[in-house]
mmCIF file of C-alpha atoms in Angstrom:
data_model
loop_
_atom_site.group_PDB
_atom_site.id
_atom_site.type_symbol
_atom_site.label_atom_id
_atom_site.label_comp_id
_atom_site.label_asym_id
_atom_site.label_seq_id
_atom_site.Cartn_x
_atom_site.Cartn_y
_atom_site.Cartn_z
ATOM 1 C CA MET V 1 15.085 -8.866 -3.295
ATOM 2 C CA SER V 2 14.674 -12.755 -2.882
ATOM 3 C CA LEU V 3 12.700 -14.529 0.186
ATOM 4 C CA SER V 4 15.015 -15.623 3.939
ATOM 5 C CA ALA V 5 14.326 -18.314 4.864
ATOM 6 C CA LYS V 6 12.724 -16.951 7.793
ATOM 7 C CA GLN V 7 10.386 -14.870 5.732
ATOM 8 C CA LYS V 8 9.569 -17.801 3.852
ATOM 9 C CA ALA V 9 9.068 -19.695 7.019
ATOM 10 C CA THR V 10 6.369 -16.024 8.055
ATOM 11 C CA VAL V 11 5.214 -16.035 5.171
ATOM 12 C CA LYS V 12 3.771 -19.466 5.948
ATOM 13 C CA ASP V 13 2.445 -18.838 9.508
ATOM 14 C CA PHE V 14 0.885 -16.098 9.119
ATOM 15 C CA PHE V 15 -1.390 -17.164 6.017
ATOM 16 C CA GLY V 16 -2.603 -19.977 8.399
ATOM 17 C CA LYS V 17 -3.162 -17.949 11.297
ATOM 18 C CA MET V 18 -5.035 -16.116 8.372
ATOM 19 C CA ALA V 19 -6.961 -19.164 6.062
ATOM 20 C CA THR V 20 -10.099 -19.059 7.820
ATOM 21 C CA ARG V 21 -10.271 -15.686 6.651
ATOM 22 C CA SER V 22 -9.387 -15.787 3.385
ATOM 23 C CA ASP V 23 -12.007 -15.727 1.876
ATOM 24 C CA ASP V 24 -13.106 -12.235 3.206
ATOM 25 C CA ILE V 25 -9.879 -10.952 2.917
ATOM 26 C CA GLY V 26 -9.859 -12.025 -0.831
ATOM 27 C CA ALA V 27 -13.136 -10.566 -1.621
ATOM 28 C CA GLU V 28 -12.452 -7.844 0.437
ATOM 29 C CA ALA V 29 -9.238 -6.978 -1.720
ATOM 30 C CA LEU V 30 -10.089 -6.990 -5.038
ATOM 31 C CA SER V 31 -13.159 -4.660 -4.295
ATOM 32 C CA ARG V 32 -10.855 -2.546 -2.680
ATOM 33 C CA LEU V 33 -8.341 -2.986 -6.018
ATOM 34 C CA VAL V 34 -12.107 -0.575 -7.843
ATOM 35 C CA ALA V 35 -13.082 1.091 -5.473
ATOM 36 C CA VAL V 36 -9.761 2.644 -5.235
ATOM 37 C CA TYR V 37 -7.924 1.914 -8.562
ATOM 38 C CA PRO V 38 -10.997 2.179 -10.596
ATOM 39 C CA GLN V 39 -9.087 2.061 -13.449
ATOM 40 C CA THR V 40 -8.473 -2.284 -13.011
ATOM 41 C CA LYS V 41 -12.447 -2.163 -13.647
ATOM 42 C CA SER V 42 -11.274 -2.260 -17.321
ATOM 43 C CA TYR V 43 -10.356 -6.386 -16.803
ATOM 44 C CA PHE V 44 -13.750 -6.654 -15.651
ATOM 45 C CA ALA V 45 -15.946 -5.150 -18.310
ATOM 46 C CA HIS V 46 -16.954 -8.161 -19.327
ATOM 47 C CA TRP V 47 -18.840 -8.780 -16.312
ATOM 48 C CA LYS V 48 -22.695 -7.518 -15.402
ATOM 49 C CA SER V 49 -20.981 -5.365 -12.475
ATOM 50 C CA ALA V 50 -17.712 -4.191 -11.630
ATOM 51 C CA SER V 51 -18.041 -2.216 -8.868
ATOM 52 C CA PRO V 52 -16.705 -3.024 -4.957
ATOM 53 C CA GLY V 53 -18.528 -5.756 -3.013
ATOM 54 C CA SER V 54 -20.522 -6.849 -5.693
ATOM 55 C CA ALA V 55 -21.049 -10.324 -6.321
ATOM 56 C CA PRO V 56 -18.665 -11.252 -9.521
ATOM 57 C CA VAL V 57 -15.818 -9.454 -7.616
ATOM 58 C CA ARG V 58 -16.490 -11.071 -4.537
ATOM 59 C CA LYS V 59 -16.243 -14.148 -6.324
ATOM 60 C CA HIS V 60 -13.269 -13.160 -8.274
ATOM 61 C CA GLY V 61 -11.273 -12.249 -5.333
ATOM 62 C CA ILE V 62 -11.788 -15.504 -3.111
ATOM 63 C CA THR V 63 -10.521 -17.090 -6.859
ATOM 64 C CA ILE V 64 -6.937 -15.001 -6.942
ATOM 65 C CA MET V 65 -6.873 -15.547 -2.900
ATOM 66 C CA GLY V 66 -6.937 -19.256 -4.105
ATOM 67 C CA GLY V 67 -4.016 -18.526 -5.995
ATOM 68 C CA VAL V 68 -2.188 -17.095 -3.547
ATOM 69 C CA TYR V 69 -2.824 -19.570 -1.091
ATOM 70 C CA ASP V 70 -1.524 -22.120 -3.345
ATOM 71 C CA ALA V 71 1.818 -19.857 -4.569
ATOM 72 C CA VAL V 72 2.894 -19.987 -0.776
ATOM 73 C CA GLY V 73 2.859 -24.000 -1.272
ATOM 74 C CA LYS V 74 5.266 -23.594 -4.396
ATOM 75 C CA ILE V 75 7.084 -20.566 -2.511
ATOM 76 C CA ASP V 76 10.530 -22.454 -2.780
ATOM 77 C CA ASP V 77 9.358 -22.373 -7.190
ATOM 78 C CA LEU V 78 7.598 -19.274 -8.008
ATOM 79 C CA LYS V 79 7.971 -19.696 -11.747
ATOM 80 C CA ALA V 80 7.775 -23.097 -11.952
ATOM 81 C CA GLY V 81 5.445 -23.372 -9.801
ATOM 82 C CA LEU V 82 3.188 -20.752 -11.637
ATOM 83 C CA LEU V 83 4.108 -21.720 -15.482
ATOM 84 C CA SER V 84 0.748 -22.124 -15.599
ATOM 85 C CA LEU V 85 -0.692 -19.043 -14.523
ATOM 86 C CA SER V 86 1.947 -17.319 -15.925
ATOM 87 C CA GLU V 87 0.473 -18.554 -19.110
ATOM 88 C CA LEU V 88 -2.614 -17.216 -18.497
ATOM 89 C CA HIS V 89 -2.032 -14.051 -17.868
ATOM 90 C CA ALA V 90 0.956 -13.422 -20.606
ATOM 91 C CA PHE V 91 -1.922 -14.781 -23.274
ATOM 92 C CA MET V 92 -4.803 -14.716 -21.986
ATOM 93 C CA LEU V 93 -5.070 -12.259 -19.924
ATOM 94 C CA ARG V 94 -3.020 -9.878 -20.836
ATOM 95 C CA VAL V 95 -2.897 -7.646 -17.472
ATOM 96 C CA ASP V 96 -0.606 -4.604 -16.930
ATOM 97 C CA PRO V 97 1.638 -5.674 -14.092
ATOM 98 C CA VAL V 98 1.348 -2.181 -12.151
ATOM 99 C CA ASN V 99 -1.917 -3.883 -11.287
ATOM 100 C CA PHE V 100 -0.072 -6.496 -10.193
ATOM 101 C CA LYS V 101 1.113 -4.148 -6.650
ATOM 102 C CA LEU V 102 -2.327 -2.506 -6.600
ATOM 103 C CA LEU V 103 -3.684 -5.450 -5.961
ATOM 104 C CA ALA V 104 -0.897 -6.609 -3.388
ATOM 105 C CA HIS V 105 -1.262 -3.089 -1.517
ATOM 106 C CA CYS V 106 -4.957 -3.457 -1.146
ATOM 107 C CA MET V 107 -4.444 -7.069 0.351
ATOM 108 C CA LEU V 108 -1.780 -5.660 2.198
ATOM 109 C CA VAL V 109 -4.514 -3.152 3.521
ATOM 110 C CA CYS V 110 -7.065 -5.612 4.314
ATOM 111 C CA MET V 111 -4.780 -8.098 6.054
ATOM 112 C CA SER V 112 -3.470 -5.260 8.473
ATOM 113 C CA MET V 113 -7.715 -4.174 8.990
ATOM 114 C CA VAL V 114 -8.098 -7.584 9.884
ATOM 115 C CA PHE V 115 -5.369 -9.207 11.743
ATOM 116 C CA PRO V 116 -4.152 -5.888 13.704
ATOM 117 C CA GLU V 117 -1.939 -7.281 15.836
ATOM 118 C CA GLU V 118 -0.292 -10.096 13.374
ATOM 119 C CA PHE V 119 0.448 -7.886 10.972
ATOM 120 C CA THR V 120 3.550 -6.369 12.149
ATOM 121 C CA PRO V 121 6.208 -4.763 10.233
ATOM 122 C CA GLN V 122 8.180 -8.023 10.039
ATOM 123 C CA VAL V 123 5.534 -9.892 8.713
ATOM 124 C CA HIS V 124 4.245 -6.729 6.808
ATOM 125 C CA VAL V 125 7.664 -6.704 4.672
ATOM 126 C CA ALA V 126 7.947 -10.921 4.061
ATOM 127 C CA VAL V 127 3.930 -10.793 2.627
ATOM 128 C CA ASP V 128 5.128 -7.751 0.486
ATOM 129 C CA LYS V 129 8.182 -9.893 -0.870
ATOM 130 C CA PHE V 130 6.167 -13.198 -1.605
ATOM 131 C CA LEU V 131 3.766 -10.936 -2.785
ATOM 132 C CA ALA V 132 5.981 -9.290 -5.555
ATOM 133 C CA GLN V 133 7.427 -12.613 -6.489
ATOM 134 C CA LEU V 134 4.366 -14.302 -6.975
ATOM 135 C CA ALA V 135 3.772 -10.927 -9.265
ATOM 136 C CA LEU V 136 7.099 -11.697 -11.277
ATOM 137 C CA ALA V 137 6.245 -15.169 -11.053
ATOM 138 C CA LEU V 138 3.338 -14.151 -12.925
ATOM 139 C CA CYS V 139 4.841 -11.911 -15.336
ATOM 140 C CA GLU V 140 7.556 -14.576 -16.678
ATOM 141 C CA LYS V 141 5.455 -15.817 -19.810
ATOM 142 C CA TYR V 142 4.843 -12.180 -20.537
ATOM 143 C CA ARG V 143 7.987 -10.892 -23.171
ATOM 144 C CA MET J 1 -6.529 21.155 -9.046
ATOM 145 C CA VAL J 2 -8.134 18.806 -7.929
ATOM 146 C CA GLU J 3 -11.269 18.453 -7.265
ATOM 147 C CA TRP J 4 -13.093 17.086 -4.477
ATOM 148 C CA THR J 5 -16.752 15.816 -3.918
ATOM 149 C CA ALA J 6 -18.508 16.990 -0.638
ATOM 150 C CA THR J 7 -18.318 13.094 0.354
ATOM 151 C CA GLU J 8 -14.875 12.604 -0.382
ATOM 152 C CA ARG J 9 -14.476 15.387 1.985
ATOM 153 C CA THR J 10 -15.838 13.803 4.312
ATOM 154 C CA HIS J 11 -14.748 10.386 4.276
ATOM 155 C CA ILE J 12 -11.463 11.841 4.631
ATOM 156 C CA GLU J 13 -11.615 14.435 7.457
ATOM 157 C CA ALA J 14 -13.468 11.583 8.865
ATOM 158 C CA ILE J 15 -9.983 9.472 8.458
ATOM 159 C CA TRP J 16 -8.307 12.254 10.693
ATOM 160 C CA SER J 17 -10.279 12.205 13.143
ATOM 161 C CA LYS J 18 -9.595 8.384 14.214
ATOM 162 C CA ILE J 19 -5.960 9.162 13.508
ATOM 163 C CA ASP J 20 -3.543 9.990 15.743
ATOM 164 C CA ILE J 21 -0.606 12.549 14.411
ATOM 165 C CA ASP J 22 1.256 10.885 17.983
ATOM 166 C CA VAL J 23 1.177 7.671 17.441
ATOM 167 C CA CYS J 24 0.483 6.790 14.023
ATOM 168 C CA GLY J 25 3.991 9.327 12.786
ATOM 169 C CA PRO J 26 5.946 7.039 14.271
ATOM 170 C CA LEU J 27 4.392 4.079 13.443
ATOM 171 C CA ALA J 28 4.565 5.412 10.096
ATOM 172 C CA LEU J 29 8.009 5.805 9.698
ATOM 173 C CA GLN J 30 8.615 3.202 11.418
ATOM 174 C CA ARG J 31 7.092 0.371 9.130
ATOM 175 C CA CYS J 32 8.632 2.312 6.148
ATOM 176 C CA LEU J 33 12.085 2.395 7.197
ATOM 177 C CA ILE J 34 12.024 -1.725 7.952
ATOM 178 C CA VAL J 35 9.514 -2.491 5.282
ATOM 179 C CA TYR J 36 11.900 -0.510 2.338
ATOM 180 C CA PRO J 37 15.233 -0.059 3.851
ATOM 181 C CA TRP J 38 16.522 1.811 1.621
ATOM 182 C CA THR J 39 14.659 4.686 2.506
ATOM 183 C CA GLN J 40 16.497 4.454 5.337
ATOM 184 C CA ARG J 41 18.647 6.715 3.188
ATOM 185 C CA TYR J 42 18.011 9.872 4.126
ATOM 186 C CA PHE J 43 18.526 9.751 8.122
ATOM 187 C CA GLY J 44 22.070 8.668 8.398
ATOM 188 C CA SER J 45 22.349 11.186 11.168
ATOM 189 C CA PHE J 46 19.880 9.776 12.414
ATOM 190 C CA GLY J 47 21.734 7.304 14.826
ATOM 191 C CA ASP J 48 20.610 3.573 15.315
ATOM 192 C CA LEU J 49 19.318 2.381 12.403
ATOM 193 C CA SER J 50 20.261 -1.032 12.513
ATOM 194 C CA THR J 51 17.576 -3.854 13.174
ATOM 195 C CA ASP J 52 13.576 -3.367 13.520
ATOM 196 C CA ALA J 53 14.247 -2.992 17.485
ATOM 197 C CA ALA J 54 16.729 0.097 17.081
ATOM 198 C CA ILE J 55 14.042 1.716 15.042
ATOM 199 C CA VAL J 56 10.946 1.550 16.700
ATOM 200 C CA GLY J 57 13.144 3.043 19.744
ATOM 201 C CA ASN J 58 14.586 5.478 17.888
ATOM 202 C CA PRO J 59 13.345 8.945 19.588
ATOM 203 C CA LYS J 60 14.792 10.337 15.787
ATOM 204 C CA VAL J 61 12.437 8.766 13.560
ATOM 205 C CA ALA J 62 9.387 8.981 16.616
ATOM 206 C CA ASN J 63 9.614 12.178 15.818
ATOM 207 C CA HIS J 64 10.089 12.396 12.513
ATOM 208 C CA GLY J 65 7.194 10.750 12.485
ATOM 209 C CA VAL J 66 5.360 13.635 13.913
ATOM 210 C CA VAL J 67 6.505 16.037 11.844
ATOM 211 C CA ALA J 68 5.530 14.428 8.287
ATOM 212 C CA LEU J 69 2.314 13.592 9.518
ATOM 213 C CA THR J 70 2.076 16.943 10.561
ATOM 214 C CA GLY J 71 2.601 17.793 7.296
ATOM 215 C CA LEU J 72 0.722 15.462 5.778
ATOM 216 C CA ARG J 73 -2.367 16.835 7.151
ATOM 217 C CA THR J 74 -1.786 20.521 6.186
ATOM 218 C CA ALA J 75 -3.440 19.296 2.880
ATOM 219 C CA LEU J 76 -6.956 18.798 5.017
ATOM 220 C CA ASP J 77 -6.961 22.635 5.768
ATOM 221 C CA HIS J 78 -5.842 24.073 1.917
ATOM 222 C CA MET J 79 -7.283 21.068 -0.316
ATOM 223 C CA ASP J 80 -8.572 23.615 -2.986
ATOM 224 C CA ASP J 81 -4.311 24.597 -3.678
ATOM 225 C CA ILE J 82 -2.514 21.244 -2.254
ATOM 226 C CA LYS J 83 0.577 22.236 -4.727
ATOM 227 C CA ALA J 84 0.798 26.202 -4.003
ATOM 228 C CA THR J 85 0.565 24.491 -0.044
ATOM 229 C CA TYR J 86 3.761 21.978 -0.244
ATOM 230 C CA ALA J 87 5.172 24.265 -3.075
ATOM 231 C CA THR J 88 8.172 25.319 0.068
ATOM 232 C CA LEU J 89 8.144 21.990 1.546
ATOM 233 C CA SER J 90 8.672 20.364 -2.302
ATOM 234 C CA VAL J 91 11.865 22.375 -3.059
ATOM 235 C CA LEU J 92 13.175 21.431 0.787
ATOM 236 C CA HIS J 93 12.963 17.811 -0.389
ATOM 237 C CA SER J 94 13.557 18.417 -3.215
ATOM 238 C CA GLU J 95 17.616 20.958 -3.198
ATOM 239 C CA LYS J 96 18.079 20.222 0.128
ATOM 240 C CA LEU J 97 17.455 16.985 1.539
ATOM 241 C CA HIS J 98 17.631 14.991 -2.104
ATOM 242 C CA VAL J 99 14.553 12.016 -1.453
ATOM 243 C CA ASP J 100 13.174 10.358 -3.925
ATOM 244 C CA PRO J 101 9.429 11.105 -4.921
ATOM 245 C CA ASP J 102 9.063 7.714 -4.915
ATOM 246 C CA ASN J 103 9.581 7.368 -1.582
ATOM 247 C CA PHE J 104 6.745 9.540 -0.339
ATOM 248 C CA ARG J 105 4.413 7.231 -2.173
ATOM 249 C CA LEU J 106 6.162 4.287 -0.143
ATOM 250 C CA LEU J 107 5.785 6.206 3.334
ATOM 251 C CA CYS J 108 1.782 7.008 2.375
ATOM 252 C CA ASP J 109 1.292 3.460 1.163
ATOM 253 C CA CYS J 110 2.596 2.603 5.315
ATOM 254 C CA LEU J 111 0.484 4.776 6.462
ATOM 255 C CA THR J 112 -2.440 4.081 4.979
ATOM 256 C CA ILE J 113 -1.759 0.170 6.115
ATOM 257 C CA VAL J 114 -1.014 1.686 9.621
ATOM 258 C CA VAL J 115 -4.361 3.543 9.448
ATOM 259 C CA ALA J 116 -6.220 -0.243 8.908
ATOM 260 C CA GLY J 117 -5.262 -1.787 11.432
ATOM 261 C CA LYS J 118 -6.472 1.143 13.507
ATOM 262 C CA MET J 119 -9.698 1.599 11.937
ATOM 263 C CA GLY J 120 -10.193 -2.601 11.244
ATOM 264 C CA LYS J 121 -13.447 -2.205 8.522
ATOM 265 C CA THR J 122 -14.551 1.059 9.682
ATOM 266 C CA LEU J 123 -12.132 1.560 6.997
ATOM 267 C CA ARG J 124 -14.548 1.082 4.279
ATOM 268 C CA PRO J 125 -14.039 0.808 0.366
ATOM 269 C CA GLU J 126 -15.234 4.348 -0.569
ATOM 270 C CA MET J 127 -13.144 6.044 2.137
ATOM 271 C CA GLN J 128 -9.960 4.261 1.307
ATOM 272 C CA ALA J 129 -10.735 5.540 -2.004
ATOM 273 C CA ALA J 130 -10.816 9.003 -1.325
ATOM 274 C CA TRP J 131 -7.633 9.251 1.287
ATOM 275 C CA GLN J 132 -6.362 7.376 -1.692
ATOM 276 C CA LYS J 133 -6.599 10.540 -4.261
ATOM 277 C CA TYR J 134 -6.089 12.978 -1.392
ATOM 278 C CA LEU J 135 -2.463 11.507 -0.679
ATOM 279 C CA SER J 136 -2.120 10.642 -4.153
ATOM 280 C CA ALA J 137 -2.735 14.724 -4.302
ATOM 281 C CA VAL J 138 -0.378 15.678 -1.134
ATOM 282 C CA VAL J 139 2.602 12.944 -3.050
ATOM 283 C CA SER J 140 2.460 14.454 -6.641
ATOM 284 C CA ALA J 141 2.825 18.237 -4.773
ATOM 285 C CA LEU J 142 5.339 17.522 -3.070
ATOM 286 C CA GLY J 143 7.217 16.480 -6.331
ATOM 287 C CA ARG J 144 5.781 19.024 -8.516
ATOM 288 C CA GLN J 145 8.760 21.603 -8.125
ATOM 289 C CA TYR J 146 11.873 18.811 -8.581
ATOM 290 C CA HIS J 147 13.683 19.618 -11.237
#
C-alpha cells in the first residue's frame, strides 16, 4: 500500500498546514495513547509520571511528532531515511509494532480535532498510509 | 460482562448527546469506504462506489450509515448486557452478511475520527478512553457469535 505521488503531495501539504500546531498535536496524541490504551504506559515505567497530560508525556509526544515531520521530508525513501531510528527501536526500545498503529490512530484523532475541515477522507487516507509506511520503516530492523 | 464506572457512563452519554446520527452515520461509513476501500466488498448492491464523490453522493451508503450508527447506539441502553444485545446481529453479520469482524473495528475508528472532528478539544482524553472501551465492547459482541 505505497503512496501515490498525489498522496505524497497531500501529506506534505497537510503537514505544512499543521506545522504551527504540531507540538500541541504531538503532545495530545501521546497523552491520548496512554489514556485510551493504558497498556502503552508499560514503555514509560521509568518516568516519574506516564499519566495523560503529564510533562514527560507531553514532551515525548513533541519529540515523536518531530520524528514524524522528519520522516515527511524523507517520504520518498523512508526505509533508508529512518535506518538509525529503526535500529534504535529494534535493539534498544523494542516497542511492539502494534503500538505504532495505536499511536497513529491517536494522531489522526488529534488532526481531525484540530483541523476538522481540512482533515477530509482524502487527507485521512493519505496520512494513514504514510503513518503505516513510517511504522514499517521503523520495524525494518526488528528481525 | 463489561464493568463500567459511573464516570465512564457519563462520558459515553455525553458523547452520544453530541452525535447527530443522521449526519455522523453517513460520514463515518463514507470515510470507512474511502479510507479502507476493501470494505466496499460488502456493498456490491449499493450501486456506484467507483469514486470518492460517488461514495459521498450514494444514498444507500448514507442510509446504511444511519442504520449502522443506530445499531451502535443500542448498546447505550443495554450497557450491562452488551453481548446478549448483539447476539442476533452477530449471527446475521457472520452467517448472512459474511463480514470480516475486523471491519467493525475499522468503521469504529472512522466514527471516532468523525466524532473528534465534531467535538474538537471538548472530546477530552478520558472521554475518548471511555468511548473506545464502549466501541471495543460492541465490536467484541458483534464478533462473538462467529464460528
